[in-house]
XYZ file of C-alpha atoms in Angstrom:
449
model
C 61.468 106.035 73.599
C 62.751 102.681 71.925
C 66.397 103.677 72.905
C 65.162 104.319 76.406
C 63.453 100.701 76.394
C 66.491 99.286 74.823
C 68.569 100.767 77.748
C 66.226 99.456 80.443
C 66.611 96.075 79.137
C 70.315 96.105 79.106
C 70.298 97.341 82.767
C 67.970 94.512 83.498
C 70.565 92.129 82.120
C 73.835 93.574 83.497
C 73.121 95.144 86.719
C 72.991 93.485 90.216
C 69.724 93.627 92.027
C 69.645 96.613 94.152
C 70.915 95.979 97.704
C 67.642 97.512 99.034
C 65.684 94.740 97.482
C 67.796 92.239 99.474
C 68.666 92.108 103.280
C 71.410 94.021 104.599
C 73.223 92.218 107.374
C 74.812 94.413 110.162
C 77.450 92.763 112.347
C 80.204 94.684 114.286
C 82.747 92.021 114.056
C 82.183 91.402 110.293
C 82.502 95.042 109.472
C 85.696 95.653 111.555
C 87.043 92.693 109.739
C 86.331 93.909 106.294
C 87.956 97.304 107.199
C 90.923 95.617 108.432
C 91.677 93.255 105.492
C 90.863 95.964 102.978
C 92.878 98.880 104.388
C 96.024 98.315 102.591
C 94.261 97.618 99.305
C 92.257 100.913 99.603
C 95.353 102.735 100.223
C 97.175 100.997 97.331
C 94.303 102.318 95.243
C 94.882 105.925 96.352
C 91.659 106.038 98.262
C 90.956 107.041 101.904
C 89.997 104.042 103.930
C 87.231 105.758 105.912
C 85.412 106.727 102.656
C 85.175 103.147 101.591
C 82.042 101.435 103.041
C 81.713 97.485 102.933
C 78.146 96.153 103.163
C 77.178 92.580 103.640
C 74.284 91.633 101.765
C 72.094 88.469 102.719
C 72.098 86.610 99.308
C 73.371 83.136 98.718
C 74.767 83.804 95.125
C 78.454 84.314 94.857
C 78.563 87.869 94.025
C 80.089 91.476 94.846
C 79.668 94.638 93.372
C 80.039 98.626 93.750
C 77.337 101.194 93.750
C 76.591 104.515 95.189
C 79.983 105.985 95.018
C 82.544 104.090 97.298
C 80.303 101.210 98.481
C 81.276 97.794 98.161
C 78.427 95.174 98.636
C 79.666 91.617 99.344
C 77.061 88.751 99.173
C 76.981 86.181 102.109
C 77.027 83.386 99.673
C 80.541 84.660 98.317
C 81.977 84.388 101.897
C 80.466 80.963 102.410
C 82.229 79.953 99.081
C 85.406 81.265 100.111
C 88.146 78.979 101.604
C 90.543 81.664 103.004
C 90.851 85.430 103.636
C 93.149 85.706 100.773
C 90.368 84.675 98.282
C 88.085 87.273 99.934
C 90.938 90.062 99.586
C 91.206 89.080 95.754
C 87.406 89.846 95.218
C 87.895 93.295 97.334
C 90.796 94.114 95.337
C 88.759 93.680 92.057
C 85.874 95.706 93.451
C 88.018 98.639 94.618
C 89.371 98.512 91.070
C 85.967 99.542 89.870
C 85.903 102.439 92.448
C 89.286 103.644 91.584
C 88.462 103.649 87.776
C 85.154 105.454 88.478
C 83.386 102.887 86.534
C 79.837 103.687 88.238
C 80.296 107.251 86.765
C 81.609 105.981 83.554
C 78.606 103.498 82.924
C 76.892 106.060 80.458
C 80.079 105.716 78.222
C 79.131 102.315 77.290
C 75.527 102.303 77.635
C 75.064 105.615 75.924
C 76.314 104.747 72.385
C 74.715 101.280 72.612
C 71.250 102.723 73.474
C 71.332 104.918 70.495
C 70.609 101.746 68.346
C 66.927 100.846 68.608
C 66.371 97.087 68.965
C 62.746 96.194 69.616
C 63.968 92.561 70.404
C 65.510 93.952 73.576
C 61.880 95.030 74.872
C 60.783 91.382 74.714
C 64.031 90.563 76.347
C 63.370 92.886 79.326
C 59.710 91.514 79.666
C 61.117 87.981 79.871
C 63.767 88.664 82.343
C 61.407 90.910 84.480
C 59.295 87.753 84.933
C 62.416 85.804 85.920
C 62.969 84.074 82.546
C 66.601 85.099 82.188
C 67.378 82.460 79.735
C 64.302 83.051 77.638
C 65.426 86.788 77.528
C 68.841 86.008 76.329
C 66.978 83.819 73.504
C 64.792 86.682 72.407
C 68.051 88.821 72.382
C 69.761 86.291 70.200
C 66.864 86.210 67.723
C 67.008 89.696 67.289
C 69.562 92.228 66.033
C 72.582 92.123 68.726
C 74.728 95.087 67.426
C 73.835 97.378 70.476
C 74.110 94.692 73.136
C 77.387 93.373 71.672
C 78.768 96.891 71.721
C 77.695 97.418 75.333
C 78.815 93.933 76.524
C 82.381 94.372 74.912
C 82.658 97.728 76.871
C 81.685 95.988 80.234
C 84.151 93.002 79.485
C 86.827 95.621 78.623
C 86.178 97.365 82.025
C 86.119 93.943 83.931
C 89.565 93.027 82.311
C 91.092 96.329 83.103
C 89.767 96.049 86.752
C 91.146 92.695 87.112
C 94.674 94.079 86.289
C 94.082 97.045 88.604
C 93.217 94.583 91.314
C 96.605 92.790 90.664
C 98.374 95.970 91.139
C 96.692 96.777 94.436
C 97.385 93.269 95.832
C 101.069 93.560 94.723
C 101.349 97.060 96.603
C 99.919 95.765 99.693
C 102.052 92.780 99.638
C 99.193 90.256 99.233
C 99.463 87.218 97.335
C 97.419 86.887 94.002
C 96.885 83.259 94.774
C 93.479 83.644 96.400
C 92.446 85.617 93.371
C 93.346 82.764 91.074
C 91.733 80.025 93.492
C 88.626 81.921 93.523
C 88.286 82.519 89.728
C 88.900 78.592 89.441
C 85.930 78.074 91.797
C 83.817 80.331 89.442
C 85.236 78.443 86.574
C 83.935 75.205 88.328
C 80.675 76.739 88.623
C 80.528 77.573 84.970
C 81.241 74.111 84.005
C 78.630 72.810 86.485
C 76.035 75.196 85.023
C 77.036 74.074 81.448
C 78.103 77.617 80.536
C 79.662 77.634 77.124
C 83.414 78.122 77.497
C 84.230 79.136 73.831
C 82.057 82.255 73.402
C 82.152 85.385 75.543
C 80.193 87.447 73.199
C 76.803 87.513 75.416
C 78.549 87.669 78.704
C 79.184 91.034 80.800
C 82.350 89.469 82.369
C 85.164 87.448 80.518
C 85.058 83.955 81.063
C 86.694 82.926 84.402
C 89.310 80.654 82.482
C 90.294 83.651 80.457
C 90.646 85.672 83.721
C 92.871 82.999 85.103
C 95.135 82.859 81.955
C 95.434 86.694 81.859
C 96.370 86.934 85.417
C 98.472 83.908 86.321
C 101.674 85.134 84.748
C 101.224 88.596 86.410
C 100.947 87.120 89.967
C 103.350 84.441 89.534
C 106.216 87.014 89.084
C 105.014 89.083 91.915
C 107.181 89.033 94.941
C 104.113 88.231 97.071
C 103.212 85.207 95.205
C 104.430 82.718 97.844
C 103.275 84.958 100.851
C 100.677 82.679 102.742
C 97.618 84.332 104.153
C 97.957 86.386 107.540
C 97.319 83.923 110.083
C 95.540 86.227 112.408
C 93.323 87.495 109.427
C 92.700 83.850 108.502
C 91.471 83.076 112.034
C 89.220 86.001 112.077
C 87.953 84.932 108.687
C 87.047 81.500 109.766
C 85.252 83.081 112.956
C 83.239 85.419 110.488
C 82.390 82.529 108.153
C 81.133 80.304 111.021
C 79.035 82.970 112.425
C 77.715 83.846 109.108
C 76.815 80.104 108.271
C 75.199 79.839 111.665
C 73.025 82.757 110.743
C 72.157 82.236 107.218
C 72.036 78.321 106.803
C 69.433 75.792 107.805
C 70.158 74.521 111.168
C 70.630 70.893 109.842
C 73.273 72.092 107.319
C 75.065 74.021 110.199
C 75.280 70.835 112.315
C 76.570 68.776 109.473
C 79.466 71.428 108.822
C 80.130 71.972 112.569
C 79.161 68.904 114.657
C 79.093 68.676 118.317
C 82.410 68.060 119.758
C 84.018 70.605 117.372
C 84.965 73.426 119.599
C 86.698 76.119 117.478
C 85.424 79.564 117.725
C 83.748 79.221 114.115
C 81.916 76.015 115.183
C 80.775 77.442 118.619
C 79.558 80.561 116.906
C 77.665 78.579 114.040
C 75.959 76.514 116.518
C 74.974 79.225 118.994
C 73.483 81.249 116.096
C 71.758 78.002 114.835
C 70.145 76.797 118.148
C 69.139 80.529 118.844
C 67.392 80.840 115.570
C 65.655 77.458 116.061
C 64.109 78.403 119.523
C 66.473 76.478 121.812
C 67.743 79.210 124.090
C 69.285 76.933 126.711
C 71.468 75.187 123.989
C 72.316 78.440 122.464
C 73.217 80.027 125.804
C 75.559 76.965 126.467
C 77.428 77.302 123.177
C 77.861 81.007 123.892
C 79.166 80.181 127.177
C 81.934 78.029 125.828
C 82.746 80.726 123.406
C 83.330 83.193 126.102
C 85.190 80.756 128.151
C 87.701 80.317 125.368
C 88.167 84.209 125.173
C 86.512 85.953 128.228
C 88.015 89.551 127.050
C 86.660 88.982 123.559
C 83.867 91.742 123.005
C 82.329 89.955 120.188
C 81.920 86.733 122.110
C 80.340 88.682 124.929
C 78.147 90.473 122.450
C 76.666 87.229 121.361
C 76.239 85.882 124.800
C 74.615 89.167 125.939
C 72.295 89.183 122.800
C 71.130 85.514 123.391
C 70.303 86.142 126.915
C 68.444 89.556 126.073
C 66.394 87.884 123.242
C 65.687 84.923 125.507
C 63.923 87.230 127.967
C 66.806 87.185 130.576
C 67.470 90.997 130.502
C 69.049 91.281 133.885
C 71.304 88.577 133.044
C 72.413 90.208 129.628
C 73.369 93.535 131.292
C 76.542 92.728 133.199
C 77.811 90.677 129.887
C 76.871 93.436 127.678
C 78.600 96.108 129.860
C 81.700 93.932 129.698
C 81.460 93.863 125.956
C 81.361 97.624 125.717
C 84.107 98.106 128.071
C 86.327 95.873 125.692
C 84.863 97.751 122.564
C 83.775 101.244 123.634
C 83.541 102.628 120.033
C 81.756 99.693 118.419
C 78.288 101.538 117.743
C 76.212 98.158 117.312
C 77.453 96.854 120.670
C 76.559 100.187 122.276
C 73.391 100.094 120.760
C 72.811 96.344 122.084
C 73.562 97.586 125.742
C 71.194 100.543 125.275
C 68.423 98.257 123.969
C 68.992 95.926 126.956
C 68.758 98.910 129.437
C 65.634 100.489 127.709
C 63.885 96.808 127.681
C 64.598 96.838 131.500
C 61.993 99.547 131.922
C 64.022 100.480 135.068
C 63.907 104.308 134.977
C 67.225 104.546 136.688
C 68.626 102.519 133.822
C 67.182 104.844 131.135
C 69.742 107.402 132.214
C 72.493 105.189 131.597
C 71.284 104.077 128.167
C 70.773 107.621 126.461
C 74.589 108.625 126.463
C 75.234 105.127 125.052
C 72.829 105.362 122.310
C 73.878 109.070 121.530
C 77.409 107.902 121.169
C 76.254 105.086 118.843
C 74.493 107.465 116.560
C 77.515 109.742 116.424
C 79.655 106.850 115.519
C 77.013 105.388 113.015
C 73.940 107.479 112.183
C 72.618 104.999 109.669
C 71.258 102.342 112.105
C 67.465 102.592 112.434
C 67.199 100.608 115.425
C 69.322 102.990 117.467
C 67.226 105.862 116.579
C 64.263 103.778 117.704
C 65.592 103.005 121.117
C 66.638 106.694 121.687
C 63.061 107.679 120.486
C 61.716 105.294 123.177
C 63.840 107.097 125.743
C 62.654 110.673 124.843
C 58.946 109.500 124.699
C 59.256 107.928 128.291
C 60.630 111.199 129.499
C 57.991 113.260 127.767
C 60.164 115.022 125.422
C 57.867 114.507 122.477
C 59.877 116.716 120.017
C 63.006 114.746 120.202
C 61.096 111.527 120.219
C 59.537 112.915 116.957
C 63.042 113.838 115.551
C 64.323 110.341 116.410
C 61.471 108.718 114.654
C 61.951 111.122 111.448
C 65.661 109.811 111.497
C 64.531 106.275 111.649
C 61.924 106.498 108.859
C 64.226 108.388 106.612
C 66.794 105.444 106.933
C 64.003 103.089 106.316
C 62.886 104.831 103.023
C 59.486 105.998 104.402
C 59.370 109.368 103.264
C 55.821 110.270 104.592
C 56.762 108.870 108.086
C 59.898 111.007 107.879
C 57.996 114.153 106.769
C 55.187 114.054 109.354
C 57.614 113.409 112.386
C 60.215 115.928 111.325
C 57.373 118.403 110.999
C 56.105 117.442 114.603
C 59.818 117.833 115.850
C 60.317 121.248 114.199
C 57.145 122.509 115.631
C 58.284 121.938 119.216
C 62.022 122.508 119.048
C 63.660 125.897 119.709
C 64.347 127.590 116.301
C 67.905 127.672 115.225
C 69.127 124.903 117.311
C 71.059 121.935 115.691
C 68.091 119.601 116.334
C 65.730 122.031 114.756
C 68.014 122.425 111.713
C 68.283 118.586 111.362
C 64.474 118.520 111.467
C 64.234 121.064 108.799
C 66.818 119.136 106.678
C 64.810 115.806 106.916
C 61.522 117.837 105.986
C 62.983 119.167 102.961
C 64.669 115.859 101.802
C 61.576 113.683 102.577
C 59.636 116.376 100.643
C 61.695 116.021 97.580
C 61.183 112.182 97.946
C 57.533 112.390 98.028
C 57.536 114.847 95.087
C 59.448 112.320 93.115
C 57.065 109.336 94.105
C 54.166 111.434 92.928
C 55.775 112.356 89.602
C 56.365 108.479 88.970
C 52.797 107.760 89.764
C 51.588 110.158 87.039
C 53.704 108.603 84.280
């Protein structure tokens, strides 16, 4: 039991917060950008690009991590802190290194031996950290025996150092300069100085000090043929757009206006102000910024998507429809844009438009089954049509994605009761019933402990 508690304490210390405890930010343009800037790195690592998923997490901290197989989670704070696409690619190369090395699978190699040394001081540290007192937890650890923790942290530092080197190899194979990686580590080093993190002792850290990482990598990068290769201009322009859009969405409007003042009409600035005005409840100002954005790129599907979204969410459903139809015409395989047009058509409550919405939404779930809102919109269409079994199945899909096992179970059973046996929809309802049942059983077992 004490060994288990020790392991729990170590997990509290070294693992990132689960993404489900934070907000996942979905954006068609950003996800396409992640795929494009990482494709050559993924291939260099010997992985299949379509199997590596990038997830944007709404969190202001400068962080990225991998979990759940080949999923890379990138915090919004990291993108805001980065100055160019090359810095972001450096971080991605490192995270891909973790995936290629199977570090999620190999976690037990470090945790297992360390957890066999029972340290009651770790239990107190876990309690302190669980209450948000991270430094107090570290102090408790310092007062207790540290053999197990030292062994475990040495393992994670070694993993990080090896992954830094792997990231350098992937960047080289992809013909991408390591300057961005070095620049970003220097940013982190500056943050360590500002936080007064001691620079002479790595023993209590999961990662090597940023200065150590710079020293270890600089000579490797400087002799690489790609060292003096500048960031790709097209990707850099897209990075600046993404960053402006994100700042407009996550920062306080006052900060947005300071960074992108009126009169600055780059795509990044127009994006940022449009989102800031929209979030602040000024639809006319938001619409005006979006119109300027579209005027600068009339055929850009993402500009059109934003303009349509602002019109729709401002209650101007009819005005949003032609704009969103244009966006879909320019990007017919972007599931989130398809869903947005489907939502606008459903919101119109025009029975003639419901027929137009259904194939769009069905295509959207074919391309991306993991958007609960798409399933909700499909459920509305089926319900209005009187197709209760498929409305229930759509609800079951939505609840399953949202982690609501009871809702998924109940709706899947309703769907299965009304669907013809043996059909694909019936089989899917049966699958959801089984998975939700297992989840509910697990919840019950946890409550009894």
